[in-house]
Coordinates of C-alpha atoms and ligand atoms in Angstrom, one line a residue:
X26 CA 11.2 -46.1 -41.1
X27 CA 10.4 -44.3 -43.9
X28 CA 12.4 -46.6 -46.4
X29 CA 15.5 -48.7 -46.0
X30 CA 18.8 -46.9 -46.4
X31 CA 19.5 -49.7 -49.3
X32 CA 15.9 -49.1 -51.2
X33 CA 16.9 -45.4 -50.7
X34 CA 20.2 -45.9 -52.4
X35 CA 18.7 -47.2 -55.3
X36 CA 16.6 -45.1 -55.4
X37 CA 18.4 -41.7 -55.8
X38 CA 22.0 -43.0 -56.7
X39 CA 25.4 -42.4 -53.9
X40 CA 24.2 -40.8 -50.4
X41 CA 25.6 -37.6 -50.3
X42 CA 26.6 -36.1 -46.6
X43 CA 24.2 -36.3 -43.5
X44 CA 22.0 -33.8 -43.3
X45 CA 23.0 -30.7 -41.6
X46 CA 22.2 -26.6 -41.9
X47 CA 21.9 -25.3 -45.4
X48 CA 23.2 -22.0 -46.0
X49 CA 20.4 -20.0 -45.9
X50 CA 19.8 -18.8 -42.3
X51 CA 16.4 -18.5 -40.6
X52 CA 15.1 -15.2 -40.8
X53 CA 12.5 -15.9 -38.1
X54 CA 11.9 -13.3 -35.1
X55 CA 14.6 -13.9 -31.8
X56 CA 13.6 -16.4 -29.9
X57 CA 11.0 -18.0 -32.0
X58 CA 9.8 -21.2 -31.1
X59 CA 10.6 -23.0 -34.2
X60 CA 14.3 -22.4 -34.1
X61 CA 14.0 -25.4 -31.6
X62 CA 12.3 -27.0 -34.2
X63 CA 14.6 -27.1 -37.2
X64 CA 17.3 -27.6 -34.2
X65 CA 15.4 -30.9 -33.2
X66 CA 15.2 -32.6 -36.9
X67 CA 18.7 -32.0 -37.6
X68 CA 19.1 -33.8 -34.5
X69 CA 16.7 -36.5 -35.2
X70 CA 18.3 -37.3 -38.4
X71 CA 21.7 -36.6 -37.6
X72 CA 21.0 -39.5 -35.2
X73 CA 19.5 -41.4 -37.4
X74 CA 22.1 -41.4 -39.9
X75 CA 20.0 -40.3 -43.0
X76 CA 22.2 -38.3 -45.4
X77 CA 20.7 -34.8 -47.3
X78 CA 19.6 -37.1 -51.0
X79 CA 17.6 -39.4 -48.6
X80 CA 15.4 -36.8 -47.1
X81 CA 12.7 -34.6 -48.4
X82 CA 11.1 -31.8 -45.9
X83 CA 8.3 -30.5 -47.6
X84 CA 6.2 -27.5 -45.9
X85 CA 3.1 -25.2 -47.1
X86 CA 3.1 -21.6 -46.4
X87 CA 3.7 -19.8 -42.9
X88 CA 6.4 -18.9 -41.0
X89 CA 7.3 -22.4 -39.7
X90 CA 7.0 -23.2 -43.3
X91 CA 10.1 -21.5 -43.9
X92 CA 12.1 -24.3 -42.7
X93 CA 13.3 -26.3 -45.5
X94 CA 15.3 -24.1 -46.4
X95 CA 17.5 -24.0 -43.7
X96 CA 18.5 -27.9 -44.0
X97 CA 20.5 -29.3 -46.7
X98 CA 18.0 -31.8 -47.6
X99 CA 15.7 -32.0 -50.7
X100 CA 13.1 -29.1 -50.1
X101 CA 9.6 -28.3 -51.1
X102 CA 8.2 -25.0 -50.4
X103 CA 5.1 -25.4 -51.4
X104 CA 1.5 -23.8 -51.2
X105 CA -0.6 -22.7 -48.2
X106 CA -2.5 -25.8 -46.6
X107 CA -1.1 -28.5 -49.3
X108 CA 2.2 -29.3 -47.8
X109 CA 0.3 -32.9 -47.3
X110 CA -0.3 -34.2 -50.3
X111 CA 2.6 -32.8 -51.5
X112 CA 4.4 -35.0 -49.5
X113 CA 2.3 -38.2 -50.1
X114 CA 3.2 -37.6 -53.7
X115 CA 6.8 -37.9 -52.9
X116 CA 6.4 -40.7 -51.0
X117 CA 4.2 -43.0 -54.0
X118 CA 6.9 -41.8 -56.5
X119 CA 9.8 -42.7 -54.4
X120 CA 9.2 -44.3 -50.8
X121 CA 12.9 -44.9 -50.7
X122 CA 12.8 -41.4 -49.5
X123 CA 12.4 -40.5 -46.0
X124 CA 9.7 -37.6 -46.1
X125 CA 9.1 -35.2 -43.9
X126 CA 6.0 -32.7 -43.6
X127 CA 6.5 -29.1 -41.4
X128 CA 4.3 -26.7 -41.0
X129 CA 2.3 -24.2 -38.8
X130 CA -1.1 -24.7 -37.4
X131 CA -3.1 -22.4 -40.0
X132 CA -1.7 -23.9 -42.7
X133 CA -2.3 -27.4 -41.4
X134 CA -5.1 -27.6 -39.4
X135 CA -7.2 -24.6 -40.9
X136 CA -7.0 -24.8 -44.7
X137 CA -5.0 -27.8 -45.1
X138 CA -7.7 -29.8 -42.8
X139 CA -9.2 -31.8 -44.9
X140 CA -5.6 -32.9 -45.9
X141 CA -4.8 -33.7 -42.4
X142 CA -7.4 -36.4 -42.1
X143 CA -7.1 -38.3 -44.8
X144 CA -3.3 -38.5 -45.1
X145 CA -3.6 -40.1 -41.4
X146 CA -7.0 -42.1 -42.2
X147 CA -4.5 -43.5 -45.2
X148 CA -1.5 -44.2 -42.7
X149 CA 1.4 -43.3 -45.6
X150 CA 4.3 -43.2 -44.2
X151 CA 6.0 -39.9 -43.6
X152 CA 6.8 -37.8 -40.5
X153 CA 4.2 -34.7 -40.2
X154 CA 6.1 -32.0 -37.6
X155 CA 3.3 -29.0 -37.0
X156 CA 4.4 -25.8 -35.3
X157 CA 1.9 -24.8 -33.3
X158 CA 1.9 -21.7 -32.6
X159 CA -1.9 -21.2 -31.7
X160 CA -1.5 -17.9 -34.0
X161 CA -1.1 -17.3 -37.8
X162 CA 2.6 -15.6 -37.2
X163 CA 3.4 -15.1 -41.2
X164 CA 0.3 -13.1 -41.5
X165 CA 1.0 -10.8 -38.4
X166 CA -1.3 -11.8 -35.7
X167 CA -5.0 -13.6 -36.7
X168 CA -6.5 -16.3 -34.7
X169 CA -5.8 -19.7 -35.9
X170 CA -8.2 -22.6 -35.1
X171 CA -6.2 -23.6 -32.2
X172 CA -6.2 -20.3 -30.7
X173 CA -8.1 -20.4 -27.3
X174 CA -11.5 -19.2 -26.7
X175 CA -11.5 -15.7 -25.4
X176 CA -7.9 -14.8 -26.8
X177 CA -7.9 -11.4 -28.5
X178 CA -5.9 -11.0 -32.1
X179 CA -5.8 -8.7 -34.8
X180 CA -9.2 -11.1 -36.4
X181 CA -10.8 -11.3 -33.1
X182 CA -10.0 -7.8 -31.4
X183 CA -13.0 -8.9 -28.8
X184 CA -12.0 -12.0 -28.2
X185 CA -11.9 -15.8 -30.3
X186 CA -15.4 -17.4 -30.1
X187 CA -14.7 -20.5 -31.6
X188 CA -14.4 -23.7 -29.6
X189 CA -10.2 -24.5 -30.6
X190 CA -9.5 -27.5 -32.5
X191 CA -7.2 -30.0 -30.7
X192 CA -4.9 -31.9 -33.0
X193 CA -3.5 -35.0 -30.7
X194 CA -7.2 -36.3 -30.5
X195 CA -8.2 -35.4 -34.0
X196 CA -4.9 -37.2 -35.0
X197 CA -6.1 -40.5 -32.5
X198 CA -9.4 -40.5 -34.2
X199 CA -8.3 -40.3 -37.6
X200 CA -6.1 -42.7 -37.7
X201 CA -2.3 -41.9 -36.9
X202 CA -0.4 -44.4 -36.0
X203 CA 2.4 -42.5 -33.7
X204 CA 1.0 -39.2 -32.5
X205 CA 2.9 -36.9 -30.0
X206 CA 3.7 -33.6 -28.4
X207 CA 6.6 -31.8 -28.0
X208 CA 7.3 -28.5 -26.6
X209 CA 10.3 -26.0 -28.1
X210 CA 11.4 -25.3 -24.5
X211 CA 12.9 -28.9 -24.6
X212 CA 14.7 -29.6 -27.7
X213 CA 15.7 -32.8 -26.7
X214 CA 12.3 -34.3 -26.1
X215 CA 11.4 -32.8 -29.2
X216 CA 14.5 -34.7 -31.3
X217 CA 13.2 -37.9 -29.6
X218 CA 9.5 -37.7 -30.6
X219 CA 10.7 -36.6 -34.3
X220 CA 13.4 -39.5 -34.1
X221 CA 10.8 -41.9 -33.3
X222 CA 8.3 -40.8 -35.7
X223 CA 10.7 -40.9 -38.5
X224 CA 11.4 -44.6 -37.4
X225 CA 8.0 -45.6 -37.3
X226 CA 6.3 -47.3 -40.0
X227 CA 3.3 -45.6 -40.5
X228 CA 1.9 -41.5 -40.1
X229 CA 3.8 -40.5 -37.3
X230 CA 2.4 -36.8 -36.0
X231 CA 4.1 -34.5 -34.0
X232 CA 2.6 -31.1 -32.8
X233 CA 5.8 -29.2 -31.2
X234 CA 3.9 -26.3 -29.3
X235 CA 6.3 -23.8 -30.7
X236 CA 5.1 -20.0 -28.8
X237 CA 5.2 -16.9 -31.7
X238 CA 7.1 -14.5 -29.2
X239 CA 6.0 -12.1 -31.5
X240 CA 2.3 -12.1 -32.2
X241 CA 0.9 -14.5 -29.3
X242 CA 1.6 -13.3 -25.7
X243 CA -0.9 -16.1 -24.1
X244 CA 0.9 -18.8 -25.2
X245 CA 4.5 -18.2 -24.2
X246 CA 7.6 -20.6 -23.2
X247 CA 6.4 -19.5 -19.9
X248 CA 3.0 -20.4 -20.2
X249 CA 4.2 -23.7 -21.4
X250 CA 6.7 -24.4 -19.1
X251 CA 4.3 -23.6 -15.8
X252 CA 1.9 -26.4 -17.3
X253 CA 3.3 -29.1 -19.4
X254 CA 4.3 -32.6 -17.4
X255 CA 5.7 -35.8 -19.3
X256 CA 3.3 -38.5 -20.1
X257 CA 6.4 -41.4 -19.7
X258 CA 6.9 -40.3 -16.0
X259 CA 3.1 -39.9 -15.7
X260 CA 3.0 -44.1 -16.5
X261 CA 1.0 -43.7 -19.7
X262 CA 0.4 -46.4 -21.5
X263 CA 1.4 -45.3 -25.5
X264 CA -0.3 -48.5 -26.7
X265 CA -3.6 -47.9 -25.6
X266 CA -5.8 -45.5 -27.5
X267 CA -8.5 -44.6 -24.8
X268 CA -5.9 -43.8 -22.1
X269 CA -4.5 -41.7 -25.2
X270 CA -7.9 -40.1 -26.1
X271 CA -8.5 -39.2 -22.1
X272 CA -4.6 -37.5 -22.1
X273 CA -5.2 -35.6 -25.1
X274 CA -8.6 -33.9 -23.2
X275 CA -6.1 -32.4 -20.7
X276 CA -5.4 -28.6 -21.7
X277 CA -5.4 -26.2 -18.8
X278 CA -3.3 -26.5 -15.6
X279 CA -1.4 -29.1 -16.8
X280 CA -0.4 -30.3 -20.1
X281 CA 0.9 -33.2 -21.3
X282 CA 3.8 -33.5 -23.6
X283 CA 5.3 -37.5 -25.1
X284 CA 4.5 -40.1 -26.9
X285 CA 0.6 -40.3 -26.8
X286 CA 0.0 -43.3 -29.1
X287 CA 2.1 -45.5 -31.3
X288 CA 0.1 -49.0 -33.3
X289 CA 1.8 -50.6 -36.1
X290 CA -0.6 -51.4 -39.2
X291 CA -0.1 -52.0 -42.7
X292 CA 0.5 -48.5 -44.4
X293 CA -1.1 -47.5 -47.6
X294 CA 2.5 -48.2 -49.5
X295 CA 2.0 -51.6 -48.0
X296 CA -1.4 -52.2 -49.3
X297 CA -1.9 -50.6 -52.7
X298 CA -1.2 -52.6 -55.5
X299 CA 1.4 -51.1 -57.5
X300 CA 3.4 -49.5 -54.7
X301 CA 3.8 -52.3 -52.9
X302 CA 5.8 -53.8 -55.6
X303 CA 8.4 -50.6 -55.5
X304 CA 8.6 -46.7 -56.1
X305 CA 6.6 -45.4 -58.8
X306 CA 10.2 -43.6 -60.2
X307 CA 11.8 -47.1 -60.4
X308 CA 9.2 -48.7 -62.3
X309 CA 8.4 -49.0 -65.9
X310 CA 6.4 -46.5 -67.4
X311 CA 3.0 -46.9 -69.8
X312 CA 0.1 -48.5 -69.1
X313 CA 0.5 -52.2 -67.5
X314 CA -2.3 -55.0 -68.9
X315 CA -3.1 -52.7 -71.6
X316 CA -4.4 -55.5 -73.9
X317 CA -6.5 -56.9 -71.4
X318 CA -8.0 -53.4 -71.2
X319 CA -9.0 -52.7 -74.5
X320 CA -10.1 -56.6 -74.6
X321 CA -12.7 -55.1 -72.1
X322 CA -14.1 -52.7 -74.5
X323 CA -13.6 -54.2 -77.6
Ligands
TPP21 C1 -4.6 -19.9 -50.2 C2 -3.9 -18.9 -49.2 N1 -4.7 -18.4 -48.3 C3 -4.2 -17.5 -47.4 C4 -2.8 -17.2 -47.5 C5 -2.3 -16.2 -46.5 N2 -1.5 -16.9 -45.5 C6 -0.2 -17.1 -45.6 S1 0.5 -17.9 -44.2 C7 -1.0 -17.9 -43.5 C8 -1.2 -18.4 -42.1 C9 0.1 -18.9 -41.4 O1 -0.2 -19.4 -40.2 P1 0.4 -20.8 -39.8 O2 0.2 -21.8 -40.8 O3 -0.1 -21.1 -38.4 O4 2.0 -20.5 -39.8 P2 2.9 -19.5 -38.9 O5 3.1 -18.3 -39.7 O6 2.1 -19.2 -37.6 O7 4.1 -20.3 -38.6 C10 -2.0 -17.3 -44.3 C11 -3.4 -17.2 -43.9 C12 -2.1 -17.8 -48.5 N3 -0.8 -17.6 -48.6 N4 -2.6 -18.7 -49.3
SF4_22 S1 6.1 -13.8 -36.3 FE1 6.0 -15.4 -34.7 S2 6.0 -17.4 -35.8 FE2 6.7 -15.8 -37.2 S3 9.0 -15.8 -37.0 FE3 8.2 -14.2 -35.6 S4 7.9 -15.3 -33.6 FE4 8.1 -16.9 -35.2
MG23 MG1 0.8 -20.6 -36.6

């Protein structure tokens, strides 16, 4: 879990309420898929116990990036494609807190790639919910890079060409340590997989397949709910990585939705040197062994 509740309480003095709504409301479209979202980690955490000056839900820029503002958490609204290492920064300066990522699949798998990859490869521990809309919604309607070949948006008014990027096995191969799917037709699934990933020890991914009832009229809750099957009644193994790899290839008639993988590992709070002795905010400040520094050069 992404710090103890007493390391926490250190760390940013008396725990204020649990988390609930803030009181902005959502101003996404009716029936948007990541109402279900936001629903599910107010669920997760409610569940979890975690008041609002324990958590920190950072996001980049999109419509699903919107959503810390409507929980009464710490927020960070940041910039397209960086909600990332945005987080990862919170997390080195205070991994008391429990930090969690949101954002849509432009701004995370498009220009915040790069980002993607190596915040996995470095297995920090955070919580990295992605609604994936297979559309850039904020925008009005462009293809995104998990958009499906042939689909026809206001970019690609003859059809997407591009072979779609699938995030559960680029997550597997990069290094994740707890990757899943959920779907916004089943909140409660949803609220599990976030639960679990927050619990997890490690960069725990969720891709919540979370339809833009506005823009992308392929990939609908009905779309969705003709194809997607659970992977724990399917007997999936979550611990082994090929099985993982050969679920995460199935896109088409059926579509799987769980926990794919989960693997505990050191994370990179564990194993760098200074943060594995405790948050950057609670220690001193100034440069440590300066003597033996300038001894170096002298
Ligand atoms: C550097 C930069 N490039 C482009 C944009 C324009 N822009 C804003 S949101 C967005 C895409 C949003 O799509 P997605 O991340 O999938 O979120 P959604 O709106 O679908 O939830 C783009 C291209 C921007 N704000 N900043
Ligand atoms: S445009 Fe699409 S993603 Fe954006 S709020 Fe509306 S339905 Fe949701
Ligand atoms: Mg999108």
């Amino acid at each position: 879990m992404s710090g103890s509740s007493a390391q926490a309480a250190t760390a940013v003095g008396t725990p204020l309420p649990m988390l609930g709504k803030s009181d902005t409301k959502p101003t996404w479209c009716p029936g948007c898929g990541d109402y279900s979202v936001v629903a599910a980690i107010e669920m997760a955490v409610k569940r979890l116990k975690l008041s609002s000056n324990n958590v920190v839900i950072v996001s980049g820029i999109g419509c699903s990036s919107n959503l810390p503002h409507f929980l009464s958490s710490y927020g960070f609204h940041g910039i397209h494609g960086r909600a990332l290492p945005i987080a990862e920064g919170i997390r080195w300066a205070n991994h008391g807190l429990t930090v969690i990522a949101t954002g849509g699949d432009g701004d995370g798998f498009g220009i915040g790639a790069g980002h993607f990859v190596h915040t996995m490869r470095r297995n920090v521990d955070m919580t990295y919910v992605t609604m994936d809309n297979q559309i850039y919604g904020l925008t009005t309607g462009q293809a995104s890079p998990t958009s499906m070949m042939g689909q026809k948006t206001k970019s690609t008014p003859t059809g997407v060409i591009e072979n779609p990027l699938d995030p559960i096995s680029l997550a597997l191969a990069s290094g994740a340590t707890y990757v899943a799917r959920g779907f916004s037709g089943d909140v409660k699934q949803m609220a599990d997989l976030i639960a679990g990933g927050i619990q997890h020890k490690g960069f725990a991914f969720v891709d919540a397949l979370s339809p833009c009832v506005t823009y992308n009229k392929i990939n609908t809750f009905d779309f969705f709910r003709q194809r997607v099957y659970k992977l724990e009644s399917a007997g999936h193994d979550p611990t082994n990585l090929v099985q993982a790899f050969q679920r995460s290839l199935e896109w088409g008639e059926k579509i799987p939705t769980g926990l794919f993988y989960k693997v505990d590992k050191p994370t990179y709070e564990d194993l760098e040197e200074v943060l594995s002795t405790g948050p950057l905010a609670l220690q001193p400040t100034g440069l440590r062994g300066r003597e033996s520094i300038l001894d170096e050069f002298i």
